[in-house]
Coordinates of C-alpha atoms in Angstrom, one line a residue:
Chain A
M1 CA 118.5 98.2 61.8
A2 CA 119.2 96.3 64.9
L3 CA 116.6 96.9 67.9
V4 CA 119.3 97.3 70.4
D5 CA 123.0 98.7 69.4
I6 CA 125.5 98.5 71.8
R7 CA 128.7 100.4 70.8
N8 CA 132.2 99.9 72.5
V9 CA 130.5 100.4 76.3
T10 CA 132.7 100.7 78.8
K11 CA 131.6 100.9 82.8
S12 CA 133.7 100.4 85.9
Y13 CA 132.9 100.2 89.5
G14 CA 135.2 102.4 91.7
S15 CA 138.6 101.0 90.0
T16 CA 137.5 98.0 88.6
Q17 CA 136.4 98.0 84.9
V18 CA 133.9 95.6 84.3
L19 CA 132.8 96.4 81.0
K20 CA 135.9 97.2 78.8
G21 CA 134.4 98.3 75.5
V22 CA 131.5 95.7 74.6
S23 CA 129.8 96.0 71.3
L24 CA 126.5 94.0 70.3
D25 CA 123.8 94.1 68.0
I26 CA 120.1 92.8 68.9
K27 CA 117.8 92.6 66.2
E28 CA 113.9 92.5 66.6
G29 CA 112.7 88.9 67.2
E30 CA 116.3 87.8 68.4
I31 CA 116.8 85.6 71.7
V32 CA 120.1 86.4 72.7
T33 CA 121.7 84.7 75.4
I34 CA 124.8 86.0 77.4
I35 CA 127.0 83.2 79.1
G36 CA 130.2 83.4 81.1
K37 CA 131.5 83.4 84.3
S38 CA 130.7 85.2 87.4
G39 CA 132.4 88.5 86.7
S40 CA 132.6 88.3 83.3
G41 CA 130.3 91.7 83.2
K42 CA 127.2 89.8 81.8
S43 CA 124.6 91.2 84.5
T44 CA 126.0 94.8 84.5
L45 CA 125.5 94.9 80.8
L46 CA 122.1 93.6 80.9
R47 CA 121.4 96.3 83.3
C48 CA 123.0 98.9 81.4
I49 CA 120.5 98.4 78.6
N50 CA 117.5 99.2 80.8
A51 CA 119.7 102.4 82.3
L52 CA 119.8 100.8 85.7
E53 CA 123.5 101.2 85.6
R54 CA 125.3 104.5 84.2
I55 CA 127.8 103.6 81.3
D56 CA 131.1 105.5 81.2
G57 CA 131.7 105.5 77.4
G58 CA 130.4 104.2 74.4
E59 CA 126.7 104.3 73.5
I60 CA 123.6 102.1 73.8
T61 CA 120.9 102.7 71.4
V62 CA 117.5 100.9 71.9
E63 CA 114.9 101.6 69.0
G64 CA 117.2 104.2 67.6
Q65 CA 117.0 106.1 70.9
S66 CA 120.0 106.7 73.0
V67 CA 120.1 105.0 76.3
R68 CA 121.1 107.4 79.3
T69 CA 120.4 107.2 83.0
D70 CA 119.3 110.9 82.6
M71 CA 117.3 110.4 79.5
P72 CA 114.3 112.9 79.5
N73 CA 111.6 109.9 78.8
L74 CA 113.4 107.6 80.9
R75 CA 109.9 106.3 82.2
D76 CA 108.6 105.5 79.0
F77 CA 111.6 103.9 77.9
R78 CA 111.2 101.3 80.9
Q79 CA 108.1 100.4 79.7
R80 CA 109.0 99.7 76.6
V81 CA 112.1 97.5 77.9
G82 CA 110.8 94.9 80.5
I83 CA 113.5 93.5 82.8
V84 CA 113.0 90.2 85.1
F85 CA 115.2 89.9 88.3
Q86 CA 116.9 86.9 89.9
A87 CA 114.9 87.7 93.2
F88 CA 111.6 88.1 91.4
N89 CA 111.3 91.6 93.2
L90 CA 107.5 91.1 93.6
F91 CA 105.9 93.5 95.9
P92 CA 104.8 91.3 99.0
H93 CA 102.1 93.6 100.0
M94 CA 100.2 93.3 96.9
T95 CA 98.3 90.4 95.4
V96 CA 99.3 89.2 92.4
E97 CA 96.2 91.1 90.2
R98 CA 97.9 94.4 92.0
N99 CA 101.3 93.7 91.3
I100 CA 100.6 93.3 87.6
T101 CA 98.0 96.3 87.3
L102 CA 100.0 99.0 89.7
A103 CA 101.8 100.3 87.2
P104 CA 99.3 100.2 84.3
V105 CA 96.7 101.6 86.5
L106 CA 98.7 104.7 87.6
N107 CA 100.5 105.5 84.4
K108 CA 98.3 104.3 81.5
R109 CA 95.1 105.3 83.5
I110 CA 93.3 102.1 82.5
A111 CA 89.8 101.4 84.3
K112 CA 89.9 98.6 87.4
S113 CA 87.8 96.3 85.2
E114 CA 90.3 96.6 82.6
G115 CA 92.9 96.1 84.8
R116 CA 91.7 92.7 85.9
A117 CA 91.0 92.0 82.4
L118 CA 94.6 92.7 81.8
A119 CA 95.8 90.3 84.8
L120 CA 94.0 87.5 83.6
D121 CA 95.5 88.0 80.3
V122 CA 99.1 88.1 81.0
L123 CA 98.6 85.5 83.5
A124 CA 97.1 83.1 81.2
R125 CA 100.3 83.3 79.2
V126 CA 102.4 82.4 82.3
G127 CA 99.7 79.6 83.2
L128 CA 98.6 81.3 86.7
A129 CA 95.3 82.9 85.8
D130 CA 94.0 81.2 89.3
K131 CA 96.4 82.8 91.5
I132 CA 95.2 86.2 90.4
D133 CA 94.2 87.0 94.1
A134 CA 96.9 85.3 95.8
Y135 CA 99.9 87.1 97.6
P136 CA 103.5 86.5 96.8
A137 CA 104.4 84.9 99.9
Q138 CA 101.6 82.2 99.2
L139 CA 103.5 81.4 95.9
S140 CA 106.4 78.8 95.0
G141 CA 109.4 80.7 93.8
G142 CA 108.8 79.3 90.1
Q143 CA 105.2 80.7 90.4
Q144 CA 106.6 84.1 91.7
Q145 CA 108.9 84.4 89.0
R146 CA 106.4 83.6 86.1
V147 CA 104.0 86.6 88.1
A148 CA 107.1 88.7 87.7
I149 CA 107.2 87.8 83.9
A150 CA 103.6 88.4 83.6
R151 CA 104.0 92.0 85.3
C152 CA 106.4 92.8 82.7
L153 CA 104.3 91.4 79.7
A154 CA 101.2 93.6 81.3
M155 CA 103.7 96.8 80.2
R156 CA 103.4 95.4 76.6
P157 CA 107.4 95.8 76.1
H158 CA 109.1 95.8 72.9
L159 CA 112.0 93.9 74.7
M160 CA 112.6 91.9 77.5
L161 CA 115.7 91.3 79.8
F162 CA 116.3 88.5 81.9
D163 CA 118.9 88.4 84.8
E164 CA 119.6 84.9 85.9
V165 CA 115.9 84.3 86.5
T166 CA 116.3 80.8 87.3
S167 CA 119.2 81.1 89.6
A168 CA 117.4 81.5 92.9
L169 CA 114.8 78.7 92.2
D170 CA 115.0 75.0 93.5
P171 CA 116.0 72.8 90.6
E172 CA 112.6 71.2 90.4
L173 CA 110.9 74.6 89.6
V174 CA 113.3 75.9 86.8
G175 CA 111.3 73.9 84.0
E176 CA 108.3 75.9 84.6
V177 CA 109.8 79.1 83.7
L178 CA 111.7 78.4 81.2
K179 CA 108.5 76.7 79.6
V180 CA 107.2 80.1 79.8
M181 CA 110.1 82.0 78.6
E182 CA 110.2 79.5 75.6
D183 CA 106.6 80.2 74.7
M184 CA 107.7 84.2 74.7
A185 CA 110.4 83.4 72.4
R186 CA 108.1 81.3 69.8
Q187 CA 105.7 84.3 70.0
G188 CA 108.3 86.5 68.5
M189 CA 109.5 88.4 72.0
T190 CA 113.0 89.9 71.6
M191 CA 114.5 88.9 74.6
V192 CA 118.0 89.3 76.3
L193 CA 118.9 86.5 78.8
V194 CA 121.5 86.1 81.2
T195 CA 121.8 82.4 82.1
H196 CA 123.5 79.4 83.3
E197 CA 120.7 77.2 81.6
M198 CA 123.0 75.8 78.8
G199 CA 120.0 73.6 77.7
F200 CA 118.0 76.7 77.3
A201 CA 120.7 78.5 75.3
R202 CA 121.3 75.7 73.2
N203 CA 117.8 74.9 72.1
V204 CA 116.2 78.5 72.2
A205 CA 118.6 81.1 71.5
S206 CA 119.1 82.3 68.3
K207 CA 122.5 83.8 69.2
I208 CA 125.1 83.1 71.9
V209 CA 127.3 85.7 73.3
F210 CA 130.1 84.6 75.7
M211 CA 131.4 87.1 77.7
H212 CA 134.8 87.1 79.4
Q213 CA 136.6 89.6 81.4
G214 CA 134.3 92.4 80.3
R215 CA 134.7 91.8 76.9
V216 CA 132.6 90.0 74.1
W217 CA 134.6 87.1 73.8
E218 CA 132.7 85.0 70.9
E219 CA 129.3 85.2 69.7
G220 CA 127.2 83.4 67.2
P221 CA 124.2 81.0 66.6
P222 CA 124.3 78.1 69.5
A223 CA 125.1 75.1 67.1
E224 CA 128.2 76.7 65.8
L225 CA 129.3 78.2 69.2
F226 CA 129.0 74.8 71.5
A227 CA 130.1 72.5 68.4
N228 CA 133.4 74.7 67.6
P229 CA 134.6 77.2 70.5
R230 CA 137.5 79.1 69.1
T231 CA 138.9 79.9 72.3
P232 CA 140.2 78.2 74.9
E233 CA 138.2 80.0 77.4
L234 CA 135.0 78.9 76.0
Q235 CA 136.2 75.5 75.6
S236 CA 136.9 75.6 79.0
F237 CA 133.6 77.1 80.2
I238 CA 131.5 74.8 78.1
A239 CA 133.5 71.7 79.6
S240 CA 132.7 73.2 83.1
A241 CA 129.2 73.8 82.5
R242 CA 128.1 70.4 81.6
Chain B
M1 CA 94.3 107.3 159.0
Q2 CA 91.5 108.5 157.1
T3 CA 89.0 106.1 155.2
L4 CA 88.7 106.4 151.4
N5 CA 86.1 108.4 150.1
F6 CA 85.2 108.6 146.4
Q7 CA 81.9 110.1 146.7
Q8 CA 83.2 113.5 146.6
L9 CA 84.6 113.0 143.2
W10 CA 81.4 112.1 141.6
R11 CA 80.7 115.9 142.0
Y12 CA 83.2 116.5 139.5
Q13 CA 82.4 114.1 136.4
D14 CA 81.6 116.7 134.1
Q15 CA 85.4 118.4 134.5
L16 CA 86.8 114.5 134.5
I17 CA 84.9 114.1 131.2
D18 CA 85.7 117.0 129.9
G19 CA 89.5 116.7 130.7
T20 CA 89.7 113.2 129.4
L21 CA 88.4 114.5 126.2
H22 CA 90.7 117.6 125.8
T23 CA 93.6 114.9 126.6
L24 CA 92.2 112.6 123.7
L25 CA 92.2 115.7 121.5
L26 CA 95.7 116.8 122.6
T27 CA 97.0 113.5 121.8
L28 CA 95.3 113.1 118.5
A29 CA 96.2 116.4 117.4
A30 CA 99.8 115.8 118.0
A31 CA 99.8 112.4 116.9
A32 CA 98.7 113.9 113.4
I33 CA 101.2 116.7 113.3
G34 CA 104.0 114.2 114.7
T35 CA 102.8 111.5 112.0
V36 CA 103.1 113.7 108.8
I37 CA 106.3 115.1 110.2
G38 CA 107.8 111.9 110.8
V39 CA 106.9 110.4 107.3
A40 CA 108.0 113.4 105.4
G41 CA 111.0 113.8 107.5
A42 CA 112.1 110.3 107.1
A43 CA 111.5 110.6 103.2
A44 CA 113.6 113.7 103.1
V45 CA 116.3 112.4 105.5
R46 CA 117.0 109.5 102.8
S47 CA 116.6 111.2 99.5
G48 CA 116.3 115.1 100.0
P49 CA 119.1 117.7 99.3
R50 CA 121.9 118.0 101.7
P51 CA 120.9 121.0 103.7
V52 CA 117.4 119.5 104.3
R53 CA 119.0 116.4 105.7
W54 CA 121.0 118.4 107.8
A55 CA 118.3 120.5 109.4
I56 CA 116.2 117.1 110.0
R57 CA 118.7 115.7 111.7
G58 CA 119.4 118.7 113.8
Y59 CA 115.7 118.8 114.4
V60 CA 115.5 115.3 115.6
E61 CA 118.7 115.3 118.1
L62 CA 117.4 118.3 119.7
I63 CA 114.0 117.3 120.6
R64 CA 115.4 113.6 121.5
N65 CA 118.2 115.1 123.8
T66 CA 116.2 117.6 125.8
P67 CA 113.4 117.4 128.2
S68 CA 109.8 117.8 126.7
L69 CA 108.7 120.2 129.3
I70 CA 111.3 122.6 128.1
Q71 CA 110.1 122.4 125.1
L72 CA 106.7 123.0 126.0
F73 CA 107.9 126.1 127.8
V74 CA 109.6 127.3 124.5
V75 CA 106.5 126.9 122.4
F76 CA 104.3 128.4 125.1
F77 CA 106.7 131.2 126.8
V78 CA 109.2 132.0 124.0
L79 CA 107.6 132.0 120.7
P80 CA 104.8 134.8 121.5
G81 CA 108.1 137.2 122.1
F82 CA 108.6 136.4 118.3
G83 CA 104.9 137.2 117.6
L84 CA 103.7 133.9 117.7
R85 CA 100.8 134.2 120.2
M86 CA 98.7 130.9 121.0
G87 CA 96.3 129.4 123.7
A88 CA 97.9 126.9 126.1
F89 CA 96.0 123.9 123.9
E90 CA 97.3 124.9 120.7
A91 CA 101.0 125.4 122.3
A92 CA 100.8 122.1 124.0
A93 CA 99.4 120.4 120.5
I94 CA 102.5 121.9 118.8
A95 CA 105.2 121.2 121.2
L96 CA 103.8 117.5 121.5
G97 CA 103.6 117.3 117.9
L98 CA 107.1 118.6 117.4
Y99 CA 108.4 115.7 119.8
F100 CA 106.1 113.2 118.3
G101 CA 107.6 113.9 114.9
A102 CA 111.5 113.8 115.8
Y103 CA 110.5 110.0 117.2
C104 CA 108.4 109.3 114.2
T105 CA 110.9 110.3 111.8
E106 CA 113.5 107.9 113.2
I107 CA 111.1 105.2 113.6
V108 CA 109.7 105.7 110.0
R109 CA 113.6 105.9 108.7
A110 CA 114.0 102.5 110.3
G111 CA 111.0 101.2 108.4
L112 CA 112.1 102.8 105.0
D113 CA 115.9 101.2 105.6
A114 CA 114.4 97.9 105.9
I115 CA 113.1 97.8 102.4
P116 CA 115.5 96.4 99.7
G117 CA 116.9 98.7 97.2
S118 CA 115.7 95.9 94.7
Q119 CA 112.1 96.7 95.4
V120 CA 112.7 100.5 94.3
E121 CA 114.4 99.2 91.6
A122 CA 111.7 97.1 90.4
G123 CA 109.1 100.0 90.7
Q124 CA 111.4 102.0 88.6
C125 CA 111.6 99.5 86.1
L126 CA 107.8 99.6 85.8
G127 CA 108.1 103.3 84.8
L128 CA 106.8 104.7 88.0
T129 CA 107.8 107.7 89.5
R130 CA 109.9 108.6 92.6
W131 CA 106.7 109.4 94.3
Q132 CA 104.6 106.5 93.2
V133 CA 107.4 104.1 94.2
F134 CA 107.8 105.9 97.5
R135 CA 103.9 106.0 98.1
H136 CA 102.8 102.4 96.6
V137 CA 106.1 100.3 96.8
V138 CA 108.1 101.5 99.8
L139 CA 105.8 103.2 102.5
P140 CA 103.4 100.3 103.2
P141 CA 105.9 97.5 104.2
A142 CA 107.7 100.2 105.9
L143 CA 104.8 101.3 108.1
R144 CA 104.0 97.5 108.8
S145 CA 107.6 96.5 109.9
V146 CA 107.8 99.5 112.2
Y147 CA 103.9 99.4 113.4
P148 CA 104.6 98.0 116.8
A149 CA 107.3 100.7 117.5
F150 CA 105.0 103.5 116.5
T151 CA 102.2 102.2 118.8
S152 CA 104.4 102.4 121.9
Q153 CA 105.6 105.8 121.0
F154 CA 101.8 106.6 120.6
V155 CA 101.3 105.4 124.0
L156 CA 104.3 107.6 125.4
L157 CA 102.6 110.6 123.7
L158 CA 99.3 110.1 125.3
L159 CA 100.7 109.5 128.6
G160 CA 103.0 112.6 127.9
T161 CA 100.1 114.9 127.5
S162 CA 100.2 115.1 131.1
L163 CA 103.0 117.7 130.9
A164 CA 100.6 120.0 129.1
S165 CA 99.1 120.9 132.7
Q166 CA 102.2 122.7 133.6
I167 CA 101.3 125.5 131.0
S168 CA 97.4 125.3 132.4
A169 CA 96.1 123.2 129.4
E170 CA 92.9 121.9 130.7
E171 CA 93.7 118.2 130.1
L172 CA 93.1 115.3 132.3
F173 CA 96.1 115.7 134.7
H174 CA 95.2 119.6 135.1
T175 CA 91.8 118.5 135.8
G176 CA 93.0 116.4 138.6
G177 CA 95.0 119.2 140.2
F178 CA 91.9 121.6 139.8
I179 CA 89.7 118.7 141.6
E180 CA 92.2 117.8 144.6
T181 CA 92.4 121.4 145.6
R182 CA 88.5 121.4 146.1
T183 CA 88.2 118.1 147.7
Y184 CA 91.8 117.4 149.2
R185 CA 91.0 113.8 148.5
S186 CA 94.8 113.4 146.9
F187 CA 94.7 109.7 146.6
E188 CA 91.4 109.2 145.5
V189 CA 91.8 111.8 142.7
Y190 CA 95.0 110.8 141.3
A191 CA 93.9 107.1 141.4
V192 CA 90.9 108.0 139.7
I193 CA 92.9 109.7 136.8
C194 CA 95.2 107.0 136.6
G195 CA 92.6 104.6 135.7
I196 CA 91.3 107.0 133.3
Y197 CA 94.6 107.2 131.8
F198 CA 95.0 103.4 132.1
A199 CA 91.7 103.0 130.5
L200 CA 92.7 105.3 127.7
V201 CA 96.1 103.4 126.7
M202 CA 94.2 100.0 126.7
T203 CA 91.4 101.1 124.7
F204 CA 94.4 102.6 122.0
K205 CA 96.2 99.6 122.1
L206 CA 93.3 97.3 121.2
L207 CA 92.3 99.9 118.4
F208 CA 95.7 99.8 117.0
A209 CA 96.0 96.1 117.0
A210 CA 92.4 95.9 115.0
V211 CA 93.6 98.9 112.7
G212 CA 97.2 96.8 112.0
H213 CA 94.9 93.6 111.4
L214 CA 92.9 95.1 108.7
A215 CA 95.4 97.8 107.2
F216 CA 98.4 95.0 106.9
R217 CA 96.6 91.8 105.8
W218 CA 99.2 90.4 103.2
P219 CA 101.0 87.6 104.4
V220 CA 104.5 87.1 105.1
R221 CA 106.9 84.4 104.6
R222 CA 109.5 83.8 107.9

């Protein structure tokens, strides 16, 4: 059974329909990369998976559970589905440790010492254990984004969503974030990414989803999709992304 | 012209100290009431049910657009008619608390508005409750951004406690009037009273700066 099952999802903002019947399966351990022009609905789709946006039609299920913005156990659900944003969204008034342990300490009632161990553990996975006492403003963009990923990992999610996580970074900082994500992919984390990093899509993804005008236009393994794009839209997208 | 003579005032030092303490107490009581109103009011104006939002808006507009002295009189002279009887000091604390609370609501609301929605979203995505997001994610940086405005409003409150003399609450200004009628040394009395107010305000400003320095330690990128 698929970990995420998206069936015929529609979504409008006012009179603009941004998702026009999207269907997609994501299996456990898959690395799914959603590509497409801006306005194609890819970020909206990602946000719908985490119930950050209400869908108008169709259904999304994650681990067999129907995802709705008014689902009864929304908070538990959100702890299982992590999301990392383009703008990091770290809490500026908290140290790196507090950013990571805030939710576990408040909701999983772990002890303070345990919290620090947890923070060190997830920070080690993103290579930033030495920054545990720093504040976000003292870190580079790439470091902040890695802390945001670590904060997500501390929730022990079953699925992670990445919404253009390298788009706000200076070019020389993109690599360190992508490397962390590659490591996570190797360790078997199920990941859904919206990205403009074609190299990452090509080399790490197990499935590419090309969205166009609110629809899944083409999908398949990267080697196949990049070598033989069937539609002129994907052909021109690949040509322009090079 | 008569010469200045501060010596007579010396006999009233106990009254002066007492008046100063009452002014302090009145300020702190009103500030405590007002701060609680301000934080709760600002939170409710942003996310409470519509009738509550309207009620708070009405309260803020009413208080900010009418004289504080009349508000004081209403609490002290009108409310007893409805069975709410209280002493001058309590009435002053409540009236000034309501006054401070209205300004505080606007100040804190501005601070909350300055926090981007993405911060709230990030908190929700970690599975925090609405209250946890407000308390831990939104409130601290919001308070930091409005701390200077809060400080100057507090100074206005401290100076404004002198209004309470009009309902015979025994605060500093009232004490001044008392000493003046005994000594006929108007200039000397009010110079001393003024000096005490000035010293109080400067002390609080230093105190606020120190507290702000301790409470808001995180660095910000400009």
